[in-house]
């Protein structure tokens, strides 16, 4: 990942996945101790990989065609570009210096994700539509809420799809391992968002709370609308592009060569979600909406019978 020996890389990878606060006892949500633990977690688990020196593996023709045909690259690059700008804009509005610096760091990491994707499409000759101009959000809080909740949903399904791709063998192990730190970084990002949200709620004046909760509901409505069908956007050249905003939910056929039921996908997403969060202090809050809805849906689905040998 970066110019260091294997032991140093392994140690950085372990630190990125395991963290416990030295603070004894219960962490009261919204307290100074809670805020400090969240910010310290994000700082201590930083992984110093460098996109510019990632050794992209050589791919055979079938694998290259499979990767270049995925309908995600334009929206993935643009989403990371928007996330960086939105997080930086919201961080600038935060008066608490510790939380401000942490969310600004989150924005920096989103930009690094964009660099990783840009290096990948360059390495494998994946054509991209011209990027649109990234506009400073007029409402930083709304933009941050949309980005945060969107990442919570997308990451939940992406964890399962990523593991599905690893098990399928359709993608070389070197490529999967190259993207592994990015996937774990998304876990850290939504862990930060879930705890920022709880901390923010607890510390806002009571008279602001009703309006804020209305905004949260409006964000969920917006995200639901955004994920119905194909989203239309205009690229940097003024051309209309159709992008699959729902790939993280329905992309199983693109990463596996066998039919996988929705029940199996949800089981895998739930298992991977639990696994990726397992190494972090259990007193920190986890995103709950996507796992909760998945468990509810799973109750109405039959468990597939194992295939006969």
GROMACS .gro file of C-alpha atoms in nm:
model
  309
    1UNK     CA    1   0.000   0.000   0.000
    2UNK     CA    2   0.283   0.239   0.076
    3UNK     CA    3   0.660   0.223   0.097
    4UNK     CA    4   0.710   0.032   0.421
    5UNK     CA    5   0.797  -0.320   0.525
    6UNK     CA    6   0.533  -0.589   0.567
    7UNK     CA    7   0.535  -0.571   0.947
    8UNK     CA    8   0.471  -0.195   0.947
    9UNK     CA    9   0.186  -0.235   0.698
   10UNK     CA   10   0.033  -0.517   0.903
   11UNK     CA   11   0.054  -0.308   1.221
   12UNK     CA   12  -0.115  -0.009   1.053
   13UNK     CA   13  -0.388  -0.237   0.920
   14UNK     CA   14  -0.448  -0.383   1.267
   15UNK     CA   15  -0.466  -0.036   1.425
   16UNK     CA   16  -0.724   0.067   1.165
   17UNK     CA   17  -0.954  -0.217   1.274
   18UNK     CA   18  -0.910  -0.233   1.651
   19UNK     CA   19  -0.953   0.046   1.902
   20UNK     CA   20  -1.053   0.068   2.267
   21UNK     CA   21  -1.091   0.386   2.469
   22UNK     CA   22  -0.886   0.396   2.790
   23UNK     CA   23  -1.178   0.580   2.951
   24UNK     CA   24  -1.318   0.349   3.223
   25UNK     CA   25  -1.685   0.277   3.277
   26UNK     CA   26  -1.982   0.390   3.073
   27UNK     CA   27  -1.950   0.650   2.800
   28UNK     CA   28  -2.242   0.889   2.838
   29UNK     CA   29  -2.368   0.975   2.491
   30UNK     CA   30  -2.320   1.344   2.420
   31UNK     CA   31  -2.064   1.393   2.697
   32UNK     CA   32  -1.712   1.532   2.660
   33UNK     CA   33  -1.578   1.181   2.720
   34UNK     CA   34  -1.797   1.043   2.441
   35UNK     CA   35  -1.690   1.315   2.198
   36UNK     CA   36  -1.322   1.269   2.285
   37UNK     CA   37  -1.347   0.892   2.241
   38UNK     CA   38  -1.504   0.928   1.896
   39UNK     CA   39  -1.245   1.178   1.778
   40UNK     CA   40  -0.957   0.980   1.928
   41UNK     CA   41  -1.083   0.663   1.760
   42UNK     CA   42  -1.082   0.833   1.423
   43UNK     CA   43  -0.731   0.971   1.477
   44UNK     CA   44  -0.576   0.653   1.614
   45UNK     CA   45  -0.721   0.423   1.346
   46UNK     CA   46  -0.595   0.629   1.053
   47UNK     CA   47  -0.434   0.407   0.788
   48UNK     CA   48  -0.143   0.582   0.609
   49UNK     CA   49  -0.171   0.404   0.272
   50UNK     CA   50  -0.083   0.616  -0.031
   51UNK     CA   51  -0.296   0.595  -0.349
   52UNK     CA   52  -0.004   0.708  -0.566
   53UNK     CA   53   0.200   0.394  -0.494
   54UNK     CA   54  -0.071   0.125  -0.500
   55UNK     CA   55   0.060  -0.166  -0.712
   56UNK     CA   56  -0.245  -0.236  -0.929
   57UNK     CA   57  -0.227  -0.604  -1.039
   58UNK     CA   58  -0.228  -0.700  -1.405
   59UNK     CA   59  -0.566  -0.841  -1.506
   60UNK     CA   60  -0.657  -1.100  -1.766
   61UNK     CA   61  -0.898  -0.993  -2.039
   62UNK     CA   62  -1.208  -1.151  -1.882
   63UNK     CA   63  -1.146  -0.987  -1.544
   64UNK     CA   64  -1.067  -0.652  -1.704
   65UNK     CA   65  -1.391  -0.663  -1.903
   66UNK     CA   66  -1.586  -0.756  -1.589
   67UNK     CA   67  -1.443  -0.460  -1.397
   68UNK     CA   68  -1.477  -0.203  -1.673
   69UNK     CA   69  -1.840  -0.303  -1.734
   70UNK     CA   70  -1.948  -0.233  -1.374
   71UNK     CA   71  -2.190   0.066  -1.383
   72UNK     CA   72  -2.037   0.236  -1.083
   73UNK     CA   73  -1.721   0.422  -1.175
   74UNK     CA   74  -1.863   0.762  -1.272
   75UNK     CA   75  -2.091   0.785  -0.971
   76UNK     CA   76  -1.825   0.645  -0.736
   77UNK     CA   77  -1.566   0.908  -0.833
   78UNK     CA   78  -1.822   1.189  -0.823
   79UNK     CA   79  -1.969   1.075  -0.491
   80UNK     CA   80  -1.629   1.089  -0.323
   81UNK     CA   81  -1.565   1.432  -0.474
   82UNK     CA   82  -1.895   1.562  -0.338
   83UNK     CA   83  -1.837   1.399   0.001
   84UNK     CA   84  -1.500   1.572   0.043
   85UNK     CA   85  -1.649   1.913  -0.032
   86UNK     CA   86  -1.956   1.860   0.185
   87UNK     CA   87  -1.761   1.741   0.486
   88UNK     CA   88  -1.512   2.023   0.460
   89UNK     CA   89  -1.798   2.273   0.435
   90UNK     CA   90  -1.978   2.132   0.737
   91UNK     CA   91  -1.658   2.105   0.942
   92UNK     CA   92  -1.605   2.479   0.893
   93UNK     CA   93  -1.935   2.547   1.071
   94UNK     CA   94  -1.854   2.344   1.385
   95UNK     CA   95  -1.745   2.547   1.686
   96UNK     CA   96  -1.601   2.254   1.883
   97UNK     CA   97  -1.236   2.233   1.767
   98UNK     CA   98  -1.193   1.859   1.831
   99UNK     CA   99  -1.503   1.756   1.636
  100UNK     CA  100  -1.430   2.012   1.365
  101UNK     CA  101  -1.082   1.869   1.305
  102UNK     CA  102  -1.216   1.513   1.302
  103UNK     CA  103  -1.483   1.577   1.040
  104UNK     CA  104  -1.230   1.774   0.833
  105UNK     CA  105  -1.003   1.467   0.847
  106UNK     CA  106  -1.299   1.258   0.731
  107UNK     CA  107  -1.329   1.489   0.432
  108UNK     CA  108  -0.958   1.446   0.358
  109UNK     CA  109  -1.001   1.069   0.361
  110UNK     CA  110  -1.296   1.097   0.121
  111UNK     CA  111  -1.066   1.283  -0.117
  112UNK     CA  112  -0.813   1.001  -0.081
  113UNK     CA  113  -1.085   0.753  -0.180
  114UNK     CA  114  -1.140   0.963  -0.492
  115UNK     CA  115  -0.766   0.941  -0.562
  116UNK     CA  116  -0.775   0.562  -0.526
  117UNK     CA  117  -1.063   0.537  -0.773
  118UNK     CA  118  -0.895   0.780  -1.012
  119UNK     CA  119  -0.575   0.574  -1.005
  120UNK     CA  120  -0.774   0.255  -1.066
  121UNK     CA  121  -0.962   0.386  -1.370
  122UNK     CA  122  -0.634   0.522  -1.505
  123UNK     CA  123  -0.453   0.190  -1.453
  124UNK     CA  124  -0.724  -0.014  -1.626
  125UNK     CA  125  -0.831   0.234  -1.891
  126UNK     CA  126  -1.186   0.272  -1.763
  127UNK     CA  127  -1.361   0.557  -1.950
  128UNK     CA  128  -1.530   0.817  -1.735
  129UNK     CA  129  -1.771   1.094  -1.822
  130UNK     CA  130  -1.628   1.443  -1.760
  131UNK     CA  131  -1.669   1.529  -1.394
  132UNK     CA  132  -1.918   1.805  -1.316
  133UNK     CA  133  -1.813   2.112  -1.124
  134UNK     CA  134  -1.817   2.042  -0.751
  135UNK     CA  135  -2.021   2.323  -0.599
  136UNK     CA  136  -1.989   2.440  -0.240
  137UNK     CA  137  -2.313   2.339  -0.061
  138UNK     CA  138  -2.542   2.626   0.032
  139UNK     CA  139  -2.668   2.430   0.334
  140UNK     CA  140  -2.366   2.247   0.483
  141UNK     CA  141  -2.567   2.063   0.750
  142UNK     CA  142  -2.818   1.923   0.500
  143UNK     CA  143  -2.536   1.819   0.267
  144UNK     CA  144  -2.350   1.647   0.551
  145UNK     CA  145  -2.663   1.463   0.665
  146UNK     CA  146  -2.733   1.341   0.310
  147UNK     CA  147  -2.375   1.220   0.270
  148UNK     CA  148  -2.360   1.056   0.613
  149UNK     CA  149  -2.689   0.866   0.593
  150UNK     CA  150  -2.619   0.769   0.232
  151UNK     CA  151  -2.283   0.621   0.333
  152UNK     CA  152  -2.447   0.429   0.616
  153UNK     CA  153  -2.687   0.258   0.374
  154UNK     CA  154  -2.440   0.207   0.089
  155UNK     CA  155  -2.164   0.075   0.314
  156UNK     CA  156  -2.394  -0.185   0.472
  157UNK     CA  157  -2.463  -0.342   0.133
  158UNK     CA  158  -2.111  -0.277   0.002
  159UNK     CA  159  -1.965  -0.484   0.288
  160UNK     CA  160  -2.169  -0.782   0.170
  161UNK     CA  161  -2.098  -0.730  -0.200
  162UNK     CA  162  -1.727  -0.697  -0.133
  163UNK     CA  163  -1.719  -1.026   0.056
  164UNK     CA  164  -1.929  -1.185  -0.217
  165UNK     CA  165  -1.674  -1.070  -0.475
  166UNK     CA  166  -1.390  -1.210  -0.265
  167UNK     CA  167  -1.556  -1.551  -0.230
  168UNK     CA  168  -1.654  -1.573  -0.596
  169UNK     CA  169  -1.296  -1.583  -0.718
  170UNK     CA  170  -1.394  -1.372  -1.018
  171UNK     CA  171  -1.156  -1.098  -0.908
  172UNK     CA  172  -0.787  -1.154  -0.831
  173UNK     CA  173  -0.699  -1.168  -0.464
  174UNK     CA  174  -0.443  -0.889  -0.509
  175UNK     CA  175  -0.713  -0.652  -0.633
  176UNK     CA  176  -0.948  -0.742  -0.348
  177UNK     CA  177  -0.672  -0.688  -0.092
  178UNK     CA  178  -0.585  -0.355  -0.251
  179UNK     CA  179  -0.937  -0.226  -0.186
  180UNK     CA  180  -0.973  -0.382   0.159
  181UNK     CA  181  -0.837  -0.078   0.352
  182UNK     CA  182  -1.080   0.149   0.166
  183UNK     CA  183  -1.372  -0.071   0.270
  184UNK     CA  184  -1.263  -0.067   0.633
  185UNK     CA  185  -1.220   0.308   0.614
  186UNK     CA  186  -1.586   0.337   0.516
  187UNK     CA  187  -1.667   0.145   0.834
  188UNK     CA  188  -1.476   0.407   1.035
  189UNK     CA  189  -1.655   0.686   0.850
  190UNK     CA  190  -2.004   0.565   0.933
  191UNK     CA  191  -1.897   0.485   1.290
  192UNK     CA  192  -1.794   0.851   1.320
  193UNK     CA  193  -2.118   0.970   1.162
  194UNK     CA  194  -2.340   0.764   1.394
  195UNK     CA  195  -2.162   0.899   1.701
  196UNK     CA  196  -2.146   1.256   1.571
  197UNK     CA  197  -2.523   1.239   1.514
  198UNK     CA  198  -2.590   1.124   1.871
  199UNK     CA  199  -2.346   1.380   2.016
  200UNK     CA  200  -2.497   1.659   1.804
  201UNK     CA  201  -2.852   1.572   1.911
  202UNK     CA  202  -2.761   1.571   2.279
  203UNK     CA  203  -2.583   1.905   2.264
  204UNK     CA  204  -2.822   2.114   2.054
  205UNK     CA  205  -3.070   2.349   2.226
  206UNK     CA  206  -3.404   2.175   2.287
  207UNK     CA  207  -3.591   2.426   2.072
  208UNK     CA  208  -3.381   2.331   1.768
  209UNK     CA  209  -3.442   1.959   1.807
  210UNK     CA  210  -3.788   1.935   1.634
  211UNK     CA  211  -3.664   2.110   1.320
  212UNK     CA  212  -3.350   1.897   1.313
  213UNK     CA  213  -3.552   1.573   1.339
  214UNK     CA  214  -3.773   1.695   1.055
  215UNK     CA  215  -3.459   1.742   0.848
  216UNK     CA  216  -3.345   1.388   0.928
  217UNK     CA  217  -3.678   1.249   0.807
  218UNK     CA  218  -3.655   1.465   0.495
  219UNK     CA  219  -3.309   1.323   0.423
  220UNK     CA  220  -3.446   0.968   0.437
  221UNK     CA  221  -3.726   1.063   0.198
  222UNK     CA  222  -3.474   1.224  -0.036
  223UNK     CA  223  -3.247   0.917  -0.030
  224UNK     CA  224  -3.541   0.687  -0.097
  225UNK     CA  225  -3.644   0.896  -0.397
  226UNK     CA  226  -3.285   0.912  -0.521
  227UNK     CA  227  -3.256   0.533  -0.521
  228UNK     CA  228  -3.571   0.464  -0.721
  229UNK     CA  229  -3.453   0.358  -1.064
  230UNK     CA  230  -3.171   0.525  -1.249
  231UNK     CA  231  -3.061   0.873  -1.149
  232UNK     CA  232  -3.000   1.126  -1.425
  233UNK     CA  233  -2.712   1.368  -1.392
  234UNK     CA  234  -2.534   1.610  -1.621
  235UNK     CA  235  -2.160   1.556  -1.666
  236UNK     CA  236  -1.889   1.818  -1.701
  237UNK     CA  237  -1.944   1.835  -2.078
  238UNK     CA  238  -2.315   1.907  -2.041
  239UNK     CA  239  -2.426   1.558  -2.145
  240UNK     CA  240  -2.696   1.369  -1.957
  241UNK     CA  241  -2.570   1.051  -1.789
  242UNK     CA  242  -2.770   0.770  -1.631
  243UNK     CA  243  -2.614   0.626  -1.319
  244UNK     CA  244  -2.712   0.336  -1.095
  245UNK     CA  245  -2.746   0.488  -0.748
  246UNK     CA  246  -2.875   0.154  -0.624
  247UNK     CA  247  -2.585  -0.069  -0.728
  248UNK     CA  248  -2.492  -0.149  -0.368
  249UNK     CA  249  -2.836  -0.308  -0.326
  250UNK     CA  250  -2.878  -0.491  -0.657
  251UNK     CA  251  -2.522  -0.551  -0.775
  252UNK     CA  252  -2.478  -0.914  -0.665
  253UNK     CA  253  -2.495  -1.053  -1.021
  254UNK     CA  254  -2.204  -0.832  -1.122
  255UNK     CA  255  -1.967  -0.971  -0.857
  256UNK     CA  256  -2.065  -1.340  -0.843
  257UNK     CA  257  -2.122  -1.608  -1.108
  258UNK     CA  258  -2.408  -1.786  -0.931
  259UNK     CA  259  -2.763  -1.697  -0.837
  260UNK     CA  260  -2.775  -1.568  -0.481
  261UNK     CA  261  -3.107  -1.511  -0.309
  262UNK     CA  262  -3.193  -1.184  -0.138
  263UNK     CA  263  -3.204  -1.372   0.192
  264UNK     CA  264  -2.845  -1.488   0.142
  265UNK     CA  265  -2.733  -1.138   0.046
  266UNK     CA  266  -2.889  -0.989   0.358
  267UNK     CA  267  -2.735  -1.260   0.577
  268UNK     CA  268  -2.393  -1.183   0.432
  269UNK     CA  269  -2.438  -0.807   0.469
  270UNK     CA  270  -2.540  -0.847   0.834
  271UNK     CA  271  -2.248  -1.080   0.908
  272UNK     CA  272  -1.995  -0.853   0.739
  273UNK     CA  273  -2.138  -0.545   0.907
  274UNK     CA  274  -2.094  -0.710   1.248
  275UNK     CA  275  -1.744  -0.833   1.161
  276UNK     CA  276  -1.614  -0.497   1.045
  277UNK     CA  277  -1.738  -0.316   1.356
  278UNK     CA  278  -1.628  -0.589   1.599
  279UNK     CA  279  -1.284  -0.444   1.670
  280UNK     CA  280  -1.401  -0.101   1.786
  281UNK     CA  281  -1.498  -0.007   2.140
  282UNK     CA  282  -1.849  -0.143   2.192
  283UNK     CA  283  -1.945   0.167   2.390
  284UNK     CA  284  -1.943   0.364   2.065
  285UNK     CA  285  -2.273   0.366   1.876
  286UNK     CA  286  -2.309   0.182   1.546
  287UNK     CA  287  -2.530   0.279   1.250
  288UNK     CA  288  -2.856   0.091   1.307
  289UNK     CA  289  -3.114   0.176   1.039
  290UNK     CA  290  -2.991  -0.043   0.750
  291UNK     CA  291  -2.917  -0.347   0.973
  292UNK     CA  292  -3.253  -0.306   1.149
  293UNK     CA  293  -3.449  -0.293   0.824
  294UNK     CA  294  -3.250  -0.587   0.687
  295UNK     CA  295  -3.333  -0.798   0.993
  296UNK     CA  296  -3.701  -0.706   0.965
  297UNK     CA  297  -3.707  -0.800   0.596
  298UNK     CA  298  -3.517  -1.121   0.668
  299UNK     CA  299  -3.792  -1.243   0.901
  300UNK     CA  300  -4.028  -1.268   0.602
  301UNK     CA  301  -3.786  -1.466   0.386
  302UNK     CA  302  -3.719  -1.836   0.378
  303UNK     CA  303  -3.369  -1.959   0.449
  304UNK     CA  304  -3.244  -2.116   0.125
  305UNK     CA  305  -3.170  -2.487   0.136
  306UNK     CA  306  -2.806  -2.580   0.077
  307UNK     CA  307  -2.743  -2.713  -0.270
  308UNK     CA  308  -2.689  -3.086  -0.300
  309UNK     CA  309  -2.340  -3.193  -0.391
   0.00000   0.00000   0.00000
